[in-house]
Amino acid sequence: SNRNVLIEEFTGRTCGWCPLGQKTVNNIIKKNPERVFTVNIHSASVGSLSPSTYPNLNTLKGADIARAYSINSIPLALINRSTDEPVGLYTIADRWGPMSNEQMQEQAECNIAGRVEINKETRLAKITVEVYYTANSVEENNYLTVIMLQDSIFGSQSGAEQYNPSQIVDGQYCHMHVLRDVITSTWGDAVSPTIAGTHIVKTYTYEIPEIIGDPNGVEVDLDNIYFLAFVAETYQGTPTRPILNVDKLENVIDGETPELPHYWNPDPS
């Protein structure tokens, strides 16, 4: 199959342009369901643009990713980590959409699938990820990363009324696709061999925290979390990139597959 796309968007609650970036990505996803996925990365590395007041959406691993790409202004986005530097919203005439389309036209070296079985009582997640190579990778080792995201976190957001009002509910902004943790190593766990016909299965046991963020952390709502898995080609500098493929893992909570609630309807325009 062709590549799916991961858009890593660096964003912040007091960034006035960031809701426009999120709206742009939402529209790309709407046009390409099950093919494009996104994660919003909040990081203290951008200072006052991503504050630690409630809801504090910053994470240490998010900061590691931001520092690796020298993020000092936002919004910026990486499209399958296919460029040396993130692409700014100011080039949106329109870069993020066409870059995503280009990636989706390329053949993927591997397919990814998996499931996450969550026990609500113990908050333990058993994560199983399968990688199947349909073609040879150019590198002997690739890198598998699993991340946890959370939807429907309500709080403040500069620029929301002007650039993304459909995401405001009862006066608060509905933060979606928020990076909460990286389950693997930040830059992924090595997988091999990376030749056509190889089937790799990786399992992880992860205890889901009750709250993430210090200070003013956010409750990790088991009904609003999900996991993405992606494979990157190799280390290039500090990051592993480019991303060869990405997919959403199936959530199974106490034996049932939940329907994640969505409290907003992105403007399709």
mmCIF file of C-alpha atoms in Angstrom:
data_model
loop_
_atom_site.group_PDB
_atom_site.id
_atom_site.type_symbol
_atom_site.label_atom_id
_atom_site.label_comp_id
_atom_site.label_asym_id
_atom_site.label_seq_id
_atom_site.Cartn_x
_atom_site.Cartn_y
_atom_site.Cartn_z
ATOM 1 C CA SER A 1 0.000 0.000 0.000
ATOM 2 C CA ASN A 2 1.003 3.633 -0.180
ATOM 3 C CA ARG A 3 2.182 5.614 2.813
ATOM 4 C CA ASN A 4 -0.129 6.975 5.433
ATOM 5 C CA VAL A 5 0.847 10.371 6.814
ATOM 6 C CA LEU A 6 1.729 11.610 10.278
ATOM 7 C CA ILE A 7 1.553 15.364 10.772
ATOM 8 C CA GLU A 8 3.431 16.392 13.914
ATOM 9 C CA GLU A 9 2.175 19.879 14.688
ATOM 10 C CA PHE A 10 4.038 22.003 17.219
ATOM 11 C CA THR A 11 1.497 24.210 18.925
ATOM 12 C CA GLY A 12 0.666 26.126 22.107
ATOM 13 C CA ARG A 13 -2.287 27.526 24.043
ATOM 14 C CA THR A 14 -1.218 31.169 23.872
ATOM 15 C CA CYS A 15 -0.224 31.026 20.214
ATOM 16 C CA GLY A 16 -2.811 33.082 18.323
ATOM 17 C CA TRP A 17 -2.107 31.472 14.944
ATOM 18 C CA CYS A 18 -2.130 27.876 16.216
ATOM 19 C CA PRO A 19 -5.912 27.302 15.921
ATOM 20 C CA LEU A 20 -5.554 28.064 12.201
ATOM 21 C CA GLY A 21 -2.863 25.405 11.983
ATOM 22 C CA GLN A 22 -5.096 22.910 13.760
ATOM 23 C CA LYS A 23 -8.039 23.757 11.507
ATOM 24 C CA THR A 24 -5.818 23.266 8.461
ATOM 25 C CA VAL A 25 -4.706 19.829 9.649
ATOM 26 C CA ASN A 26 -8.288 18.860 10.583
ATOM 27 C CA ASN A 27 -9.389 19.624 7.042
ATOM 28 C CA ILE A 28 -6.549 17.511 5.598
ATOM 29 C CA ILE A 29 -7.665 14.617 7.807
ATOM 30 C CA LYS A 30 -11.306 15.129 6.824
ATOM 31 C CA LYS A 31 -10.351 14.790 3.160
ATOM 32 C CA ASN A 32 -8.184 11.720 3.836
ATOM 33 C CA PRO A 33 -9.838 9.610 6.558
ATOM 34 C CA GLU A 34 -7.736 6.711 7.869
ATOM 35 C CA ARG A 35 -4.809 7.943 5.770
ATOM 36 C CA VAL A 36 -3.668 11.058 7.632
ATOM 37 C CA PHE A 37 -3.080 11.223 11.382
ATOM 38 C CA THR A 38 -1.858 14.063 13.541
ATOM 39 C CA VAL A 39 -0.356 14.720 16.941
ATOM 40 C CA ASN A 40 -0.326 18.137 18.589
ATOM 41 C CA ILE A 41 2.919 18.623 20.493
ATOM 42 C CA HIS A 42 2.902 21.200 23.289
ATOM 43 C CA SER A 43 6.335 22.012 24.675
ATOM 44 C CA ALA A 44 7.760 24.309 27.324
ATOM 45 C CA SER A 45 10.667 24.867 24.917
ATOM 46 C CA VAL A 46 8.589 27.584 23.214
ATOM 47 C CA GLY A 47 8.258 29.453 26.508
ATOM 48 C CA SER A 48 5.140 31.509 27.156
ATOM 49 C CA LEU A 49 3.454 30.213 23.981
ATOM 50 C CA SER A 50 2.865 26.907 25.776
ATOM 51 C CA PRO A 51 2.200 27.808 29.424
ATOM 52 C CA SER A 52 2.109 25.462 32.413
ATOM 53 C CA THR A 53 -1.184 26.870 33.733
ATOM 54 C CA TYR A 54 -4.148 24.481 33.645
ATOM 55 C CA PRO A 55 -4.494 22.586 31.425
ATOM 56 C CA ASN A 56 -0.733 22.053 31.230
ATOM 57 C CA LEU A 57 -0.337 20.105 27.988
ATOM 58 C CA ASN A 58 3.459 20.127 27.969
ATOM 59 C CA THR A 59 5.391 16.875 28.208
ATOM 60 C CA LEU A 60 9.086 16.165 28.670
ATOM 61 C CA LYS A 61 9.175 13.925 25.616
ATOM 62 C CA GLY A 62 7.373 16.556 23.596
ATOM 63 C CA ALA A 63 10.089 18.976 24.633
ATOM 64 C CA ASP A 64 12.751 16.488 23.497
ATOM 65 C CA ILE A 65 11.143 16.297 20.055
ATOM 66 C CA ALA A 66 10.801 20.086 19.824
ATOM 67 C CA ARG A 67 14.430 20.654 20.821
ATOM 68 C CA ALA A 68 15.643 18.131 18.256
ATOM 69 C CA TYR A 69 14.018 20.223 15.542
ATOM 70 C CA SER A 70 15.060 23.548 17.114
ATOM 71 C CA ILE A 71 11.454 24.663 17.552
ATOM 72 C CA ASN A 72 11.383 28.251 18.802
ATOM 73 C CA SER A 73 8.271 29.547 17.041
ATOM 74 C CA ILE A 74 4.909 27.984 16.299
ATOM 75 C CA PRO A 75 2.809 26.747 14.589
ATOM 76 C CA LEU A 76 5.127 24.459 12.646
ATOM 77 C CA ALA A 77 4.555 20.985 11.251
ATOM 78 C CA LEU A 78 6.500 17.948 10.125
ATOM 79 C CA ILE A 79 4.906 15.855 7.381
ATOM 80 C CA ASN A 80 6.197 12.286 7.829
ATOM 81 C CA ARG A 81 9.468 13.906 8.934
ATOM 82 C CA SER A 82 10.221 14.271 5.237
ATOM 83 C CA THR A 83 12.023 17.616 5.540
ATOM 84 C CA ASP A 84 15.084 18.694 7.503
ATOM 85 C CA GLU A 85 13.100 21.418 9.219
ATOM 86 C CA PRO A 86 9.409 21.816 10.119
ATOM 87 C CA VAL A 87 7.258 23.779 7.705
ATOM 88 C CA GLY A 88 5.618 26.970 8.915
ATOM 89 C CA LEU A 89 1.990 27.987 8.576
ATOM 90 C CA TYR A 90 3.053 31.107 6.711
ATOM 91 C CA THR A 91 3.764 28.896 3.688
ATOM 92 C CA ILE A 92 0.252 27.550 3.773
ATOM 93 C CA ALA A 93 -0.495 28.597 0.240
ATOM 94 C CA ASP A 94 -0.674 25.572 0.829
ATOM 95 C CA ARG A 95 2.289 23.368 1.822
ATOM 96 C CA TRP A 96 0.898 20.978 4.422
ATOM 97 C CA GLY A 97 -1.857 19.622 2.177
ATOM 98 C CA PRO A 98 0.268 19.089 -0.960
ATOM 99 C CA MET A 99 3.111 17.612 1.089
ATOM 100 C CA SER A 100 0.655 15.126 2.610
ATOM 101 C CA ASN A 101 -0.661 14.268 -0.849
ATOM 102 C CA GLU A 102 2.855 13.647 -2.110
ATOM 103 C CA GLN A 103 3.545 11.257 0.742
ATOM 104 C CA MET A 104 0.308 9.347 0.139
ATOM 105 C CA GLN A 105 1.356 8.712 -3.463
ATOM 106 C CA GLU A 106 4.588 6.986 -2.422
ATOM 107 C CA GLN A 107 4.768 3.238 -1.901
ATOM 108 C CA ALA A 108 5.308 2.230 1.728
ATOM 109 C CA GLU A 109 8.008 -0.290 2.583
ATOM 110 C CA CYS A 110 5.938 -1.672 5.438
ATOM 111 C CA ASN A 111 2.401 -1.935 6.759
ATOM 112 C CA ILE A 112 1.513 -1.401 10.424
ATOM 113 C CA ALA A 113 -1.381 -2.681 12.513
ATOM 114 C CA GLY A 114 -2.052 -3.427 16.157
ATOM 115 C CA ARG A 115 -4.285 -3.207 19.183
ATOM 116 C CA VAL A 116 -4.231 -1.838 22.706
ATOM 117 C CA GLU A 117 -6.054 -3.816 25.402
ATOM 118 C CA ILE A 118 -6.778 -1.585 28.405
ATOM 119 C CA ASN A 119 -7.857 -2.756 31.844
ATOM 120 C CA LYS A 120 -9.735 0.161 33.396
ATOM 121 C CA GLU A 121 -9.290 -1.078 36.944
ATOM 122 C CA THR A 122 -5.507 -1.501 36.803
ATOM 123 C CA ARG A 123 -4.949 1.101 34.040
ATOM 124 C CA LEU A 124 -2.600 -1.395 32.396
ATOM 125 C CA ALA A 125 -2.396 -1.349 28.615
ATOM 126 C CA LYS A 126 -1.123 -4.333 26.661
ATOM 127 C CA ILE A 127 0.073 -2.980 23.331
ATOM 128 C CA THR A 128 0.704 -5.248 20.353
ATOM 129 C CA VAL A 129 2.130 -3.823 17.139
ATOM 130 C CA GLU A 130 2.722 -5.751 13.937
ATOM 131 C CA VAL A 131 4.992 -4.538 11.141
ATOM 132 C CA TYR A 132 4.980 -6.364 7.816
ATOM 133 C CA TYR A 133 7.511 -5.459 5.132
ATOM 134 C CA THR A 134 6.133 -5.485 1.603
ATOM 135 C CA ALA A 135 9.377 -4.101 0.155
ATOM 136 C CA ASN A 136 12.996 -3.742 1.235
ATOM 137 C CA SER A 137 13.980 -0.747 3.340
ATOM 138 C CA VAL A 138 17.220 0.971 2.379
ATOM 139 C CA GLU A 139 18.378 0.634 6.012
ATOM 140 C CA GLU A 140 19.118 -2.577 7.927
ATOM 141 C CA ASN A 141 17.425 -1.177 11.044
ATOM 142 C CA ASN A 142 14.255 0.863 11.161
ATOM 143 C CA TYR A 143 12.668 2.390 14.291
ATOM 144 C CA LEU A 144 9.203 1.728 15.688
ATOM 145 C CA THR A 145 7.568 4.413 17.832
ATOM 146 C CA VAL A 146 4.288 4.153 19.762
ATOM 147 C CA ILE A 147 2.658 7.293 21.163
ATOM 148 C CA MET A 148 -0.411 7.964 23.303
ATOM 149 C CA LEU A 149 -2.713 10.863 22.448
ATOM 150 C CA GLN A 150 -5.746 12.344 24.150
ATOM 151 C CA ASP A 151 -8.826 14.057 22.746
ATOM 152 C CA SER A 152 -11.340 16.418 24.297
ATOM 153 C CA ILE A 153 -9.197 18.332 26.779
ATOM 154 C CA PHE A 154 -10.985 21.603 27.507
ATOM 155 C CA GLY A 155 -9.119 24.819 28.265
ATOM 156 C CA SER A 156 -8.049 28.197 26.963
ATOM 157 C CA GLN A 157 -6.649 28.868 23.500
ATOM 158 C CA SER A 158 -5.582 32.180 22.012
ATOM 159 C CA GLY A 159 -6.950 32.898 18.542
ATOM 160 C CA ALA A 160 -9.672 30.269 18.802
ATOM 161 C CA GLU A 161 -12.640 32.570 18.141
ATOM 162 C CA GLN A 162 -10.982 34.094 15.106
ATOM 163 C CA TYR A 163 -9.430 31.042 13.470
ATOM 164 C CA ASN A 164 -11.216 27.917 14.707
ATOM 165 C CA PRO A 165 -14.502 28.788 16.444
ATOM 166 C CA SER A 166 -16.099 25.409 15.679
ATOM 167 C CA GLN A 167 -13.748 23.870 18.238
ATOM 168 C CA ILE A 168 -15.102 26.038 21.086
ATOM 169 C CA VAL A 169 -17.575 24.330 23.418
ATOM 170 C CA ASP A 170 -19.274 26.309 26.216
ATOM 171 C CA GLY A 171 -16.597 28.984 26.055
ATOM 172 C CA GLN A 172 -13.643 26.592 26.191
ATOM 173 C CA TYR A 173 -11.447 25.254 23.424
ATOM 174 C CA CYS A 174 -11.565 21.508 22.792
ATOM 175 C CA HIS A 175 -7.936 20.416 22.468
ATOM 176 C CA MET A 176 -7.602 17.324 20.289
ATOM 177 C CA HIS A 177 -4.815 14.934 19.240
ATOM 178 C CA VAL A 178 -2.642 16.014 22.182
ATOM 179 C CA LEU A 179 0.618 14.131 22.774
ATOM 180 C CA ARG A 180 0.495 12.615 26.259
ATOM 181 C CA ASP A 181 3.389 10.137 26.229
ATOM 182 C CA VAL A 182 5.782 8.118 24.102
ATOM 183 C CA ILE A 183 5.584 4.442 25.034
ATOM 184 C CA THR A 184 8.734 3.339 23.244
ATOM 185 C CA SER A 185 12.006 5.213 23.289
ATOM 186 C CA THR A 186 11.373 8.779 22.173
ATOM 187 C CA TRP A 187 12.994 8.106 18.810
ATOM 188 C CA GLY A 188 11.734 4.559 18.496
ATOM 189 C CA ASP A 189 12.891 1.007 19.120
ATOM 190 C CA ALA A 190 15.045 -0.695 16.498
ATOM 191 C CA VAL A 191 13.350 -3.325 14.327
ATOM 192 C CA SER A 192 14.985 -5.712 11.869
ATOM 193 C CA PRO A 193 15.337 -7.378 9.430
ATOM 194 C CA THR A 194 13.778 -4.819 7.117
ATOM 195 C CA ILE A 195 13.369 -6.877 3.965
ATOM 196 C CA ALA A 196 10.240 -7.832 2.047
ATOM 197 C CA GLY A 197 8.322 -10.650 3.686
ATOM 198 C CA THR A 198 9.485 -9.914 7.239
ATOM 199 C CA HIS A 199 6.764 -9.945 9.888
ATOM 200 C CA ILE A 200 7.693 -8.284 13.204
ATOM 201 C CA VAL A 201 5.561 -8.338 16.348
ATOM 202 C CA LYS A 202 6.365 -6.052 19.288
ATOM 203 C CA THR A 203 4.521 -6.051 22.616
ATOM 204 C CA TYR A 204 4.582 -3.480 25.405
ATOM 205 C CA THR A 205 2.949 -3.242 28.815
ATOM 206 C CA TYR A 206 2.237 0.328 29.837
ATOM 207 C CA GLU A 207 0.659 1.659 33.005
ATOM 208 C CA ILE A 208 -1.445 4.647 32.007
ATOM 209 C CA PRO A 209 -0.878 7.545 34.427
ATOM 210 C CA GLU A 210 -3.864 9.129 36.125
ATOM 211 C CA ILE A 211 -2.511 12.646 35.509
ATOM 212 C CA ILE A 212 0.125 13.944 33.106
ATOM 213 C CA GLY A 213 1.745 17.362 33.530
ATOM 214 C CA ASP A 214 3.484 19.120 36.391
ATOM 215 C CA PRO A 215 2.238 21.540 37.612
ATOM 216 C CA ASN A 216 -1.458 21.759 36.743
ATOM 217 C CA GLY A 217 -1.588 18.367 35.078
ATOM 218 C CA VAL A 218 -4.484 16.937 33.089
ATOM 219 C CA GLU A 219 -6.425 13.804 33.980
ATOM 220 C CA VAL A 220 -5.819 10.981 31.511
ATOM 221 C CA ASP A 221 -9.361 10.002 30.560
ATOM 222 C CA LEU A 222 -9.324 6.371 29.412
ATOM 223 C CA ASP A 223 -12.342 7.019 27.208
ATOM 224 C CA ASN A 224 -10.516 9.707 25.252
ATOM 225 C CA ILE A 225 -7.067 8.241 24.655
ATOM 226 C CA TYR A 226 -5.740 6.370 21.648
ATOM 227 C CA PHE A 227 -2.393 5.214 20.295
ATOM 228 C CA LEU A 228 -0.495 5.660 17.034
ATOM 229 C CA ALA A 229 2.401 3.521 15.825
ATOM 230 C CA PHE A 230 4.865 4.569 13.151
ATOM 231 C CA VAL A 231 8.093 3.304 11.634
ATOM 232 C CA ALA A 232 10.936 5.665 10.752
ATOM 233 C CA GLU A 233 13.798 4.801 8.452
ATOM 234 C CA THR A 234 16.934 5.710 10.413
ATOM 235 C CA TYR A 235 18.653 8.212 12.669
ATOM 236 C CA GLN A 236 19.373 11.455 10.833
ATOM 237 C CA GLY A 237 20.945 13.733 13.394
ATOM 238 C CA THR A 238 19.044 13.205 16.638
ATOM 239 C CA PRO A 239 15.606 12.396 15.176
ATOM 240 C CA THR A 240 14.642 9.201 13.417
ATOM 241 C CA ARG A 241 13.274 10.066 10.005
ATOM 242 C CA PRO A 242 11.723 9.922 7.459
ATOM 243 C CA ILE A 243 8.564 8.107 8.516
ATOM 244 C CA LEU A 244 7.833 5.090 6.304
ATOM 245 C CA ASN A 245 4.286 4.460 7.530
ATOM 246 C CA VAL A 246 1.903 5.149 10.403
ATOM 247 C CA ASP A 247 -1.408 3.788 11.630
ATOM 248 C CA LYS A 248 -3.839 4.050 14.520
ATOM 249 C CA LEU A 249 -3.994 1.064 16.867
ATOM 250 C CA GLU A 250 -7.325 -0.463 17.771
ATOM 251 C CA ASN A 251 -8.457 0.393 21.313
ATOM 252 C CA VAL A 252 -10.055 -2.378 23.359
ATOM 253 C CA ILE A 253 -11.157 -1.302 26.861
ATOM 254 C CA ASP A 254 -12.311 -4.061 29.216
ATOM 255 C CA GLY A 255 -13.031 -6.249 26.226
ATOM 256 C CA GLU A 256 -14.996 -3.650 24.273
ATOM 257 C CA THR A 257 -13.894 -1.418 21.429
ATOM 258 C CA PRO A 258 -14.977 2.122 22.384
ATOM 259 C CA GLU A 259 -16.327 4.836 20.168
ATOM 260 C CA LEU A 260 -14.266 7.905 21.018
ATOM 261 C CA PRO A 261 -16.528 10.908 21.597
ATOM 262 C CA HIS A 262 -15.896 14.000 19.502
ATOM 263 C CA TYR A 263 -17.348 17.162 20.953
ATOM 264 C CA TRP A 264 -16.802 19.349 17.918
ATOM 265 C CA ASN A 265 -17.435 19.298 14.200
ATOM 266 C CA PRO A 266 -14.533 20.751 12.200
ATOM 267 C CA ASP A 267 -15.521 23.403 9.692
ATOM 268 C CA PRO A 268 -15.203 21.641 6.323
ATOM 269 C CA SER A 269 -14.444 24.885 4.492
#
